[in-house]
Short mmCIF file of C-alpha atoms (C1' of nucleotides) in Angstrom, two decimals:
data_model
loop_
_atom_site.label_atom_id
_atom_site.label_comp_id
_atom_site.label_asym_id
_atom_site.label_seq_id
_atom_site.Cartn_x
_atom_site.Cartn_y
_atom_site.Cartn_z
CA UNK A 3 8.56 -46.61 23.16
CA UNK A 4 10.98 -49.26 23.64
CA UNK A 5 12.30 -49.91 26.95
CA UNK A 6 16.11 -49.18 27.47
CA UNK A 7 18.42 -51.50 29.01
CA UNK A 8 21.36 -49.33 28.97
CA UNK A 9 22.36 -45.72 30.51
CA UNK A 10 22.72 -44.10 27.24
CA UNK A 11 20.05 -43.95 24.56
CA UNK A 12 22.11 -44.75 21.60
CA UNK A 13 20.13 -42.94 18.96
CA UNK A 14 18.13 -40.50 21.16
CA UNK A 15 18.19 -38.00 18.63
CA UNK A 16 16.65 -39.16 16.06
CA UNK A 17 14.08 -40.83 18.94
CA UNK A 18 13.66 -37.05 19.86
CA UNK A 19 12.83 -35.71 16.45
CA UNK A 20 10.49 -39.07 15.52
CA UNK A 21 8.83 -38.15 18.70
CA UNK A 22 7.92 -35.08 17.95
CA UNK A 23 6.67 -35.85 14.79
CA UNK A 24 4.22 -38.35 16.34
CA UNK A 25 2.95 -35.51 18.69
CA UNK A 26 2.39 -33.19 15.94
CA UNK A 27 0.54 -35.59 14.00
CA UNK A 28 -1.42 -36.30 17.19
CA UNK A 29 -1.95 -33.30 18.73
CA UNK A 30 -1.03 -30.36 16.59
CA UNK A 31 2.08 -27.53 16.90
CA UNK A 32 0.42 -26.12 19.90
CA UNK A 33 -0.02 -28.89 22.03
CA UNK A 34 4.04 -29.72 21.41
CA UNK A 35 5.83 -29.73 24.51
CA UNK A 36 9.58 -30.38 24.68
CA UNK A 37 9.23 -32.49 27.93
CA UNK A 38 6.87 -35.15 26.86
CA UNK A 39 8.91 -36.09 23.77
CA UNK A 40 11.48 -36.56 26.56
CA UNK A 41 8.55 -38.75 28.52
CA UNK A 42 7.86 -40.66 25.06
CA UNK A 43 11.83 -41.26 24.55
CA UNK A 44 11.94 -42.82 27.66
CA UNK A 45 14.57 -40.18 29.30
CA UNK A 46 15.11 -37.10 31.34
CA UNK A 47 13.51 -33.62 30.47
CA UNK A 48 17.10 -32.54 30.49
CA UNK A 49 18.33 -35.23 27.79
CA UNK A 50 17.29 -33.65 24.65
CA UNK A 51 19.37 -30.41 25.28
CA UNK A 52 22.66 -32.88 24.90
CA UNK A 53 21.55 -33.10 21.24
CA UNK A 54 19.58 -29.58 20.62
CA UNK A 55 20.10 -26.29 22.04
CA UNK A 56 16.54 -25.88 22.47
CA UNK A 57 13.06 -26.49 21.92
CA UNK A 58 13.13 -24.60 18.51
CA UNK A 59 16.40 -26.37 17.36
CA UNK A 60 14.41 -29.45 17.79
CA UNK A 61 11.30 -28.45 15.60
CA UNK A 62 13.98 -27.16 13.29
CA UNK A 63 15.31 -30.61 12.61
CA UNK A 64 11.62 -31.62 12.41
CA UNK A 65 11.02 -29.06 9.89
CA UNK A 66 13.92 -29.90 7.49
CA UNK A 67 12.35 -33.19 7.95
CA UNK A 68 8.97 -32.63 6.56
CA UNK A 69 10.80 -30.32 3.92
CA UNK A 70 12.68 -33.01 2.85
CA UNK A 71 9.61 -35.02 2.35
CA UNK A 72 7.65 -33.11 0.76
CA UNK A 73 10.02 -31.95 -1.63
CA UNK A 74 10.20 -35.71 -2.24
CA UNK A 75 6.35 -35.80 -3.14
CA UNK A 76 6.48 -33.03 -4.96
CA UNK A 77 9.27 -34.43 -7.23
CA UNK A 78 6.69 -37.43 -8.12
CA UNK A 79 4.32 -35.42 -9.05
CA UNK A 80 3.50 -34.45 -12.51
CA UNK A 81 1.94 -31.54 -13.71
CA UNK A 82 0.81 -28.19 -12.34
CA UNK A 83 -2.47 -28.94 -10.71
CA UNK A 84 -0.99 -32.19 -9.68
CA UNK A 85 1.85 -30.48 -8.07
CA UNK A 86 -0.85 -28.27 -6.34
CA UNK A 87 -2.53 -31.08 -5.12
CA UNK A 88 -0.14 -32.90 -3.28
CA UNK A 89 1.10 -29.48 -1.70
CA UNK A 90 -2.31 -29.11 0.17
CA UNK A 91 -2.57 -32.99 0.93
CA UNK A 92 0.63 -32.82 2.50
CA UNK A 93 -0.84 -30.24 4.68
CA UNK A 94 -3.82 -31.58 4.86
CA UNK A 95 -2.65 -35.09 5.87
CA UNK A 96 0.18 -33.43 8.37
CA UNK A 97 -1.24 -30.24 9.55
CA UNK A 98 1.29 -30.05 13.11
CA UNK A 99 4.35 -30.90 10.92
CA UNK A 100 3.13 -28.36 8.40
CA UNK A 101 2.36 -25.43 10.55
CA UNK A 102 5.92 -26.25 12.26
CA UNK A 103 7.54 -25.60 8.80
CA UNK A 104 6.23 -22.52 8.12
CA UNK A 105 6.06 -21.03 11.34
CA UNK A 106 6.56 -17.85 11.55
CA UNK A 107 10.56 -17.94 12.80
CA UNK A 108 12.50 -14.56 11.70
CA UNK A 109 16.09 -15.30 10.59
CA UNK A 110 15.57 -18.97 10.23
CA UNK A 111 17.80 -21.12 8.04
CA UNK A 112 17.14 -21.68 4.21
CA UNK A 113 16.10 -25.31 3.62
CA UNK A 114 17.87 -26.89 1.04
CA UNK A 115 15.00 -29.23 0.55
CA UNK A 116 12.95 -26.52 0.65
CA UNK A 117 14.86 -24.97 -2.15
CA UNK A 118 14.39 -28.19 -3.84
CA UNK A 119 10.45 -28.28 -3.70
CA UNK A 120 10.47 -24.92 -5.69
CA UNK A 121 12.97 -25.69 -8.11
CA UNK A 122 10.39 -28.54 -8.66
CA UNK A 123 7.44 -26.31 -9.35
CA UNK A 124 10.12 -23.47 -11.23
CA UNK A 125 10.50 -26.47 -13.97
CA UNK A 126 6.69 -27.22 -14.02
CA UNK A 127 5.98 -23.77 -14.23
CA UNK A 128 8.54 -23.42 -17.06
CA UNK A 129 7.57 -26.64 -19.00
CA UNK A 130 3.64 -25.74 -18.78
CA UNK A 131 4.92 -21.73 -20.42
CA UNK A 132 6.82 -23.25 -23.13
CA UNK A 133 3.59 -25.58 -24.26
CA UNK A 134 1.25 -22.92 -23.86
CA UNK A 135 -0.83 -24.56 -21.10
CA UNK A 136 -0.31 -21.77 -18.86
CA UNK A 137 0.07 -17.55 -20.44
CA UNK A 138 3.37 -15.68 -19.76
CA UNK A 139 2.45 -12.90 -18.10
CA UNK A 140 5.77 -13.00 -16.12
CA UNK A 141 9.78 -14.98 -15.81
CA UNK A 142 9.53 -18.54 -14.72
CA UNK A 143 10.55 -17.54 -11.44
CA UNK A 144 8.28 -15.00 -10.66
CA UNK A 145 5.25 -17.17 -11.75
CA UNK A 146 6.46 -20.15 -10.23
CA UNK A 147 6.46 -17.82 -6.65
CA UNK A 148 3.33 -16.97 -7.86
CA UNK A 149 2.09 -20.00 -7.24
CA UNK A 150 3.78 -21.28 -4.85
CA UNK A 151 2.48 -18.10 -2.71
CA UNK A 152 -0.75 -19.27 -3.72
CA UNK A 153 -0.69 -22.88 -2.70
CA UNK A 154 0.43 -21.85 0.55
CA UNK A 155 -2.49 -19.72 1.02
CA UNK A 156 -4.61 -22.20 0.06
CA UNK A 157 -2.71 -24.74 2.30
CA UNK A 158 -3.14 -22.35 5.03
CA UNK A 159 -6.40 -21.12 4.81
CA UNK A 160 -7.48 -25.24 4.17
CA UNK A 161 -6.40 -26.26 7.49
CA UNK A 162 -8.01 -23.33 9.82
CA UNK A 163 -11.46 -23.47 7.94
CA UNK A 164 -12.71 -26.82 9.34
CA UNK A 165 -16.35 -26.61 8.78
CA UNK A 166 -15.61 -25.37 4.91
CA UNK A 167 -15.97 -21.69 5.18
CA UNK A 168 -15.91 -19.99 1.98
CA UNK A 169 -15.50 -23.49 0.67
CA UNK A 170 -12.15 -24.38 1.83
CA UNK A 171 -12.91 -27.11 3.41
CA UNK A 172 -13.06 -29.91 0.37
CA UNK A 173 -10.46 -32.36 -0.72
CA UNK A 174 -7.33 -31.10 -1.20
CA UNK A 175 -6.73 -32.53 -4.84
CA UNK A 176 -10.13 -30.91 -5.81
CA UNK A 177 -8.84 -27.11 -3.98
CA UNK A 178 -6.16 -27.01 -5.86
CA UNK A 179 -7.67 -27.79 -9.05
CA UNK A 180 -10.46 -25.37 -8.40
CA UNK A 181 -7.85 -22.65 -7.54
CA UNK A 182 -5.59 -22.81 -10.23
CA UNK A 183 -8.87 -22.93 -12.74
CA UNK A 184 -9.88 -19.93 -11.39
CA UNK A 185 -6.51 -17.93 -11.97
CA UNK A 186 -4.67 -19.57 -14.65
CA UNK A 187 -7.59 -20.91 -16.66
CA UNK A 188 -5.77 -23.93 -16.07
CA UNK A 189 -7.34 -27.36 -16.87
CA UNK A 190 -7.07 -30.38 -14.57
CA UNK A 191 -7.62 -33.62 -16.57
CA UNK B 6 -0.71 2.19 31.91
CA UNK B 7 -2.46 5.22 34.19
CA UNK B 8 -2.65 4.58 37.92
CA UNK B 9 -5.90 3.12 38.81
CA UNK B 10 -7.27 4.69 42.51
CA UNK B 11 -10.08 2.73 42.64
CA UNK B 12 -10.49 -1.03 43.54
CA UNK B 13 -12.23 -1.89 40.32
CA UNK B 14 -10.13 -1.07 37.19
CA UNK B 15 -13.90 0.03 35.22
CA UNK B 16 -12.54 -0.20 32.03
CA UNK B 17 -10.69 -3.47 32.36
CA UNK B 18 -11.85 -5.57 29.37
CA UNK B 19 -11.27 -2.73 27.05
CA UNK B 20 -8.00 -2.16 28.81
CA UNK B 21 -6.86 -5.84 28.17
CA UNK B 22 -7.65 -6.03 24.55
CA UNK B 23 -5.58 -3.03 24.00
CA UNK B 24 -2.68 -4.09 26.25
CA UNK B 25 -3.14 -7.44 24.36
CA UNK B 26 -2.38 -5.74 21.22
CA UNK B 27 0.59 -3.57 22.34
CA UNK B 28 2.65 -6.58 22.95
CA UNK B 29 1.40 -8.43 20.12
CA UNK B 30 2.88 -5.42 18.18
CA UNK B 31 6.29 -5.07 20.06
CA UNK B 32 6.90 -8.66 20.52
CA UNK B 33 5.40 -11.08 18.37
CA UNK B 34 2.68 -13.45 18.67
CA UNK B 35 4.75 -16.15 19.99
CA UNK B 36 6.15 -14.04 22.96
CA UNK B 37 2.84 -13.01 24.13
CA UNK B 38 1.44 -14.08 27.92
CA UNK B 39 -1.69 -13.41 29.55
CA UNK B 40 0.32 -12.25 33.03
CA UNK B 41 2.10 -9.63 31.51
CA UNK B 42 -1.32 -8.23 29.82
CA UNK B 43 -2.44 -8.05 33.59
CA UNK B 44 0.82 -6.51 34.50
CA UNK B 45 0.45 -3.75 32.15
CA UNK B 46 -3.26 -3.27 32.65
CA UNK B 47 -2.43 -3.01 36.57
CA UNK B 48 -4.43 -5.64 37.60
CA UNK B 49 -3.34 -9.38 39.27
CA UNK B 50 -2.88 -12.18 37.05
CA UNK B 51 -6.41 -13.43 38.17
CA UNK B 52 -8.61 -10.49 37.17
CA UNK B 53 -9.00 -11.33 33.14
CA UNK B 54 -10.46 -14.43 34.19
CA UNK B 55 -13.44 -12.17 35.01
CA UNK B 56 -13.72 -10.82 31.24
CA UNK B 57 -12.54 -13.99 29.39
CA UNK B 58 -12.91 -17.60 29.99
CA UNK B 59 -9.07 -18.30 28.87
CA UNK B 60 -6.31 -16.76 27.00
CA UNK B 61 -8.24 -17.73 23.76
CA UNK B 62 -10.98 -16.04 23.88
CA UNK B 63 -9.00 -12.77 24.97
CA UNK B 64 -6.77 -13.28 21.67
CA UNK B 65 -10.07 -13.86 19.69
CA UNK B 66 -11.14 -10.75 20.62
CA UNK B 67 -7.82 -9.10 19.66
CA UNK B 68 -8.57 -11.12 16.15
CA UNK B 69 -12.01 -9.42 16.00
CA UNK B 70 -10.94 -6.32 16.32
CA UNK B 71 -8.06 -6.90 14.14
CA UNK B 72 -10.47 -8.38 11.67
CA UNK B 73 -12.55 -4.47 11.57
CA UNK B 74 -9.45 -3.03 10.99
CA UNK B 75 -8.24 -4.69 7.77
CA UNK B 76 -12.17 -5.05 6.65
CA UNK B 77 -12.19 -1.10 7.20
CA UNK B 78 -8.68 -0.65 5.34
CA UNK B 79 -9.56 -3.00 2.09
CA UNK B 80 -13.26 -0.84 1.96
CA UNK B 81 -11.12 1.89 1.25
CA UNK B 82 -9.03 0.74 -1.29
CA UNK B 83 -9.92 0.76 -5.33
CA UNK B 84 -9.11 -1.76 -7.53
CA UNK B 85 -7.43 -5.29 -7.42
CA UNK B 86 -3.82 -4.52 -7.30
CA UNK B 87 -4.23 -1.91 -4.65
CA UNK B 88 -6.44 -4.26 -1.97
CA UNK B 89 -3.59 -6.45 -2.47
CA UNK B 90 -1.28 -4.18 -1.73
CA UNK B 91 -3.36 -2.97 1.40
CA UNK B 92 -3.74 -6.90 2.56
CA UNK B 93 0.15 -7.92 2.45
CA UNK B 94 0.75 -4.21 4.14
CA UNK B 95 -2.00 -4.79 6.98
CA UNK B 96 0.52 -7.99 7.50
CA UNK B 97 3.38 -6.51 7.16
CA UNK B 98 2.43 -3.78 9.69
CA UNK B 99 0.72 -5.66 12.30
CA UNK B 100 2.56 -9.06 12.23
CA UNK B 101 1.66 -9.73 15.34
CA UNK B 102 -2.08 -9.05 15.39
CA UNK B 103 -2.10 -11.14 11.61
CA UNK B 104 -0.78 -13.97 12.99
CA UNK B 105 -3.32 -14.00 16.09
CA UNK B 106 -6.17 -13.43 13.32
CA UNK B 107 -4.79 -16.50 11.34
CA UNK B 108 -3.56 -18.92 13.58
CA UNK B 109 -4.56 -22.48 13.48
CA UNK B 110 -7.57 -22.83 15.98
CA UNK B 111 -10.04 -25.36 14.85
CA UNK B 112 -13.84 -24.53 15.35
CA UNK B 113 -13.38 -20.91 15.80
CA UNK B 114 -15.99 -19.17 15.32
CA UNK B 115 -17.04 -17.18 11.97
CA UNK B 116 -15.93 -13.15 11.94
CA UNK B 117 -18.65 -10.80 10.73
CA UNK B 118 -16.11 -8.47 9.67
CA UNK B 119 -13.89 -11.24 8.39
CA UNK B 120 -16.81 -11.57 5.99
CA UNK B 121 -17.25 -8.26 5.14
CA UNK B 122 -13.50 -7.93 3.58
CA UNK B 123 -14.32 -10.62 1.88
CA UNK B 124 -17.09 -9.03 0.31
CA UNK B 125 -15.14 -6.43 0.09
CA UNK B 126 -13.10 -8.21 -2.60
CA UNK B 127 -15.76 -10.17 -4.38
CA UNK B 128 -17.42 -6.59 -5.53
CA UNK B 129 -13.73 -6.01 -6.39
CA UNK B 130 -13.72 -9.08 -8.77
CA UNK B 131 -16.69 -8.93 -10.05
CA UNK B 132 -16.41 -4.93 -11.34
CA UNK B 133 -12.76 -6.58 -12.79
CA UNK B 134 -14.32 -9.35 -14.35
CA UNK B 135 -17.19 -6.98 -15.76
CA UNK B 136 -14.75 -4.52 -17.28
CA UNK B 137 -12.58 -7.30 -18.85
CA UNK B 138 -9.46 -6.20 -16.92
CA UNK B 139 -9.40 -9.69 -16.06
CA UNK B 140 -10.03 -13.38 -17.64
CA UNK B 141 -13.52 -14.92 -16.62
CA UNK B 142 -12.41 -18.62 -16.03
CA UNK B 143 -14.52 -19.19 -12.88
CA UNK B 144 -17.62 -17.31 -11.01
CA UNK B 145 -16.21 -14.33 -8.96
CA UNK B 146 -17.06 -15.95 -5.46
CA UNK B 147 -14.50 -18.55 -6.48
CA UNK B 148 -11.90 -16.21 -8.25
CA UNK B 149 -11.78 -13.65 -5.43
CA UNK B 150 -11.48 -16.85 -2.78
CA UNK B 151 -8.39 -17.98 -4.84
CA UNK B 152 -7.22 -13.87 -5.05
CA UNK B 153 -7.82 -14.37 -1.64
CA UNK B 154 -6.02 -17.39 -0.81
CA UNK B 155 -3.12 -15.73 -2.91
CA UNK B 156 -2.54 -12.68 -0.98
CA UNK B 157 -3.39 -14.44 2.50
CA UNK B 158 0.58 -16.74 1.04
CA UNK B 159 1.70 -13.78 0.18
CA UNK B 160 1.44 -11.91 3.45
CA UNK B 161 2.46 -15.08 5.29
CA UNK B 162 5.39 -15.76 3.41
CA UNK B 163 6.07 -12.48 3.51
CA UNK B 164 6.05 -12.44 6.81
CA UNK B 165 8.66 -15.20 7.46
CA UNK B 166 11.16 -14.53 4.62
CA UNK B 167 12.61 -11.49 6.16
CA UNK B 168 16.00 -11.80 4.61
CA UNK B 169 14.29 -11.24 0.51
CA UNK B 170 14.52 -15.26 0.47
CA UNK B 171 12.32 -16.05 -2.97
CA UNK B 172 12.24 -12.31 -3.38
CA UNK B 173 9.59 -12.31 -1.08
CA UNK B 174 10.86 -9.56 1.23
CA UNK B 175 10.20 -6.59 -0.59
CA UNK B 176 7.77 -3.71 -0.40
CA UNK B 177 4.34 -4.68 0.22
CA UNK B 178 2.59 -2.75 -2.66
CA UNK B 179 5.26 -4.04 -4.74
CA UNK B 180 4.76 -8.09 -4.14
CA UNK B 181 1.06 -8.00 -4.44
CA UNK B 182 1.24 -5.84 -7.72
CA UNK B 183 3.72 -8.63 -9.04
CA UNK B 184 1.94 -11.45 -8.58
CA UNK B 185 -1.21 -10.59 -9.62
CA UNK B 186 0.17 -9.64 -12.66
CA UNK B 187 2.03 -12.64 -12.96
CA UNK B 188 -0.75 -14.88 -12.61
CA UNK B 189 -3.43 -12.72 -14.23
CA UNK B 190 -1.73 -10.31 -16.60
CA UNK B 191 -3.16 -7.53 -14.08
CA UNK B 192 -1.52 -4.14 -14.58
CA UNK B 193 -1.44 -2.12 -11.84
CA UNK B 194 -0.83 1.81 -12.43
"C1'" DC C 28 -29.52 1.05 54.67
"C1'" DT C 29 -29.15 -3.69 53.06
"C1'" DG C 30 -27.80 -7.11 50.44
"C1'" DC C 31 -26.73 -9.03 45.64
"C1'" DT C 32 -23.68 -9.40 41.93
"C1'" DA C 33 -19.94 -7.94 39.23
"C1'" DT C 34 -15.28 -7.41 39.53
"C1'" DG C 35 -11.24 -7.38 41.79
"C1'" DT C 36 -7.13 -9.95 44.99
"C1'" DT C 37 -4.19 -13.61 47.15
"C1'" DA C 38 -2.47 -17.84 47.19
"C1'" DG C 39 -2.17 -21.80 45.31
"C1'" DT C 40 -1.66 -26.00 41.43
"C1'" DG C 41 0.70 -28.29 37.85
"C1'" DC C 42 3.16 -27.90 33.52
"C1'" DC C 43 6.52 -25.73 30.88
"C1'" DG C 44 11.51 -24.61 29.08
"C1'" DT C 45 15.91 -24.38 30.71
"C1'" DT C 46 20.17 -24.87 33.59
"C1'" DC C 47 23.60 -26.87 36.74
"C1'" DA C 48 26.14 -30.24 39.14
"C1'" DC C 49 26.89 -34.84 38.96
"C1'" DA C 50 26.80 -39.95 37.00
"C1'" DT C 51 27.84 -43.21 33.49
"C1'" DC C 52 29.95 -45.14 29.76
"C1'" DG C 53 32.56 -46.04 25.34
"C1'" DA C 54 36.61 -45.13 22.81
"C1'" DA C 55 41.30 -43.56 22.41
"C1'" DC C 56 45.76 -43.99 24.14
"C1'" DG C 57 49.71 -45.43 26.89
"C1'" DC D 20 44.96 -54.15 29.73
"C1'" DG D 21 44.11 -50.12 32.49
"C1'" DT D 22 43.30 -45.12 32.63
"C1'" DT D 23 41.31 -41.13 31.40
"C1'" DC D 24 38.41 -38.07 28.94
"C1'" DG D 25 34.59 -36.43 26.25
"C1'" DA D 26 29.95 -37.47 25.01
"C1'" DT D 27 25.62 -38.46 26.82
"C1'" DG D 28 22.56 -39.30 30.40
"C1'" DT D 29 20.16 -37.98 35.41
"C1'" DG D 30 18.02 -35.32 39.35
"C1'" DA D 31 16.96 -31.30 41.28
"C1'" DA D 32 16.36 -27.06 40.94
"C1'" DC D 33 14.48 -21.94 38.88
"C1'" DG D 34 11.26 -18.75 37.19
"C1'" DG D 35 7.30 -18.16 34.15
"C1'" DC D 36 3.18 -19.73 32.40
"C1'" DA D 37 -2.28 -20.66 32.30
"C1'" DC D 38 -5.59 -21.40 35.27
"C1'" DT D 39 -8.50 -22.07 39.77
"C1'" DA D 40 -10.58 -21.48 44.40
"C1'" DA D 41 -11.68 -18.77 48.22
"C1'" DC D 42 -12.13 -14.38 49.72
"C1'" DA D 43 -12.59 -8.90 49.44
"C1'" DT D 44 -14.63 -4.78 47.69
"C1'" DA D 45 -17.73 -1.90 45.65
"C1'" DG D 46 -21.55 -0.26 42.82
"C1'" DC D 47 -26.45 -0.67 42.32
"C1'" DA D 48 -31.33 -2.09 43.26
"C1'" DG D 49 -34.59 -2.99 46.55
#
DNA sequence: CTGCTATGTTAGTGCCGTTCACATCGAACG
DNA sequence: CGTTCGATGTGAACGGCACTAACATAGCAG
């Protein structure tokens, strides 16, 4: 990173939380370590607690992060199996940041952009009921958890079956077509 | 754990697995640490190095084990809507030992009894497909992969939505008989 | 009985998350 | 314009972690 020419950082949080990002993209949730986003920001290991209470707050600000952008994706997408397609991509593309945002964290927050992404696949799901291109077998809501659940699992499963056990490991456009074929009969031109 | 008199523990690998799976249950994944395994199993912090190369390959035996177990559990289970229920229970149970199974490693190795349960579920499918309970839209390998890839979102989302977020924090039994019927029309007395 | 090998211990290494006392600085106020 | 005060940074610790190297013990095979 840049070098610093004064005693404070200026804008070290959001340093901190772009930092982080870049070692999840490079070397996955497990690898993260709170002191070498400290190293990368160019301060002390005892910096980043001036701006987060801890290590978890920080991937928490990370995680509304990647929420917010893939709710953002989501919104541009059009279509069920489209919508499917760029949920496992985004996974695909950012496995760290995803497995951050869906690790398993009892009595986290609610996301608002999370909320956002499924209201986003509630008015797909509803849209593709009314015109018949998917059956009614349940509310909106329920179906549209429904699949959400399902694109999870296949996000999920995707990412830990490198070497495309039980076929999981294709593109992610072409998993999510082939999953929601399977299940909702649904066609993917 | 029982006083050990001699200088070799005799049963020590055994010892560690189960040790290993006593504080996955009480504590979490997350919390778990190869020391206090040793702690518990009366031995110094060195000795597992003897029966596994790393913490890894101590947790992938946990997995393994933990694989048997849900493998054994979906055998006896009949019908669709019940090895649903018995997947997002084995979760919901063992949260600990499901997240070890699952977690993100990259090049681990293939589970024979991860296998079986899959098999498990294919005969599942195909007697379902046979008997018309449900729509034939793909082969069964790839419809009980996507059941599969359901319930494996289920139970995860499940597992992190403790507060009924998304409705997601009911009764086991009761979310995987929901959405199956809501995205196959599956009844499930 | 002797010695080999498996399995244990002790003592260390370096990294981690976190805290505490202290340093610096910018902005708010007299 | 000078002072002070809160926000933000540092350095040095603490205990816990995974892991390693050198050494100790014991069970078993000759």
């Amino acid at each position: 990173m840049a070098e610093r020419r004064t005693y404070h950082h200026g804008t070290l949080r959001q340093a901190l939380v772009d930092g982080a990002k870049e070692i999840l993209a490079e070397s996955g949730h497990e690898q993260f370590s709170l002191n070498e986003v400290a190293r990368r920001a160019g301060v002390s290991t005892a910096a980043p607690y001036r701006h987060f209470r801890n290590r978890d707050e920080l991937l928490g600000a990370v995680a509304e992060e990647g929420y917010a952008t893939l709710a953002d994706k989501l919104e541009n997408a059009d279509g069920l199996a489209a919508l499917g397609g760029v949920y496992v991509r985004f996974a695909h593309d950012n496995p760290g940041l995803f497995v951050t945002m869906f690790r398993s964290r009892p009595g986290g927050t609610e996301s608002a952009a999370g909320r956002a992404a499924f209201e986003t696949l509630l008015r797909a799901v509803s849209a593709a009921q009314h015109s018949g291109e998917i059956a009614t077998h349940a509310s909106p809501e329920i179906t549209a958890r429904s699949l959400w659940v399902t694109l999870h699992g296949l996000a999920v499963l995707h990412l830990q079956q490198p070497h495309d056990r039980y076929g999981l490991g294709g593109e992610p456009e072409q998993l999510a077509a082939t999953t929601l074929s399977a299940l909702l009969g649904l066609k993917s031109d």
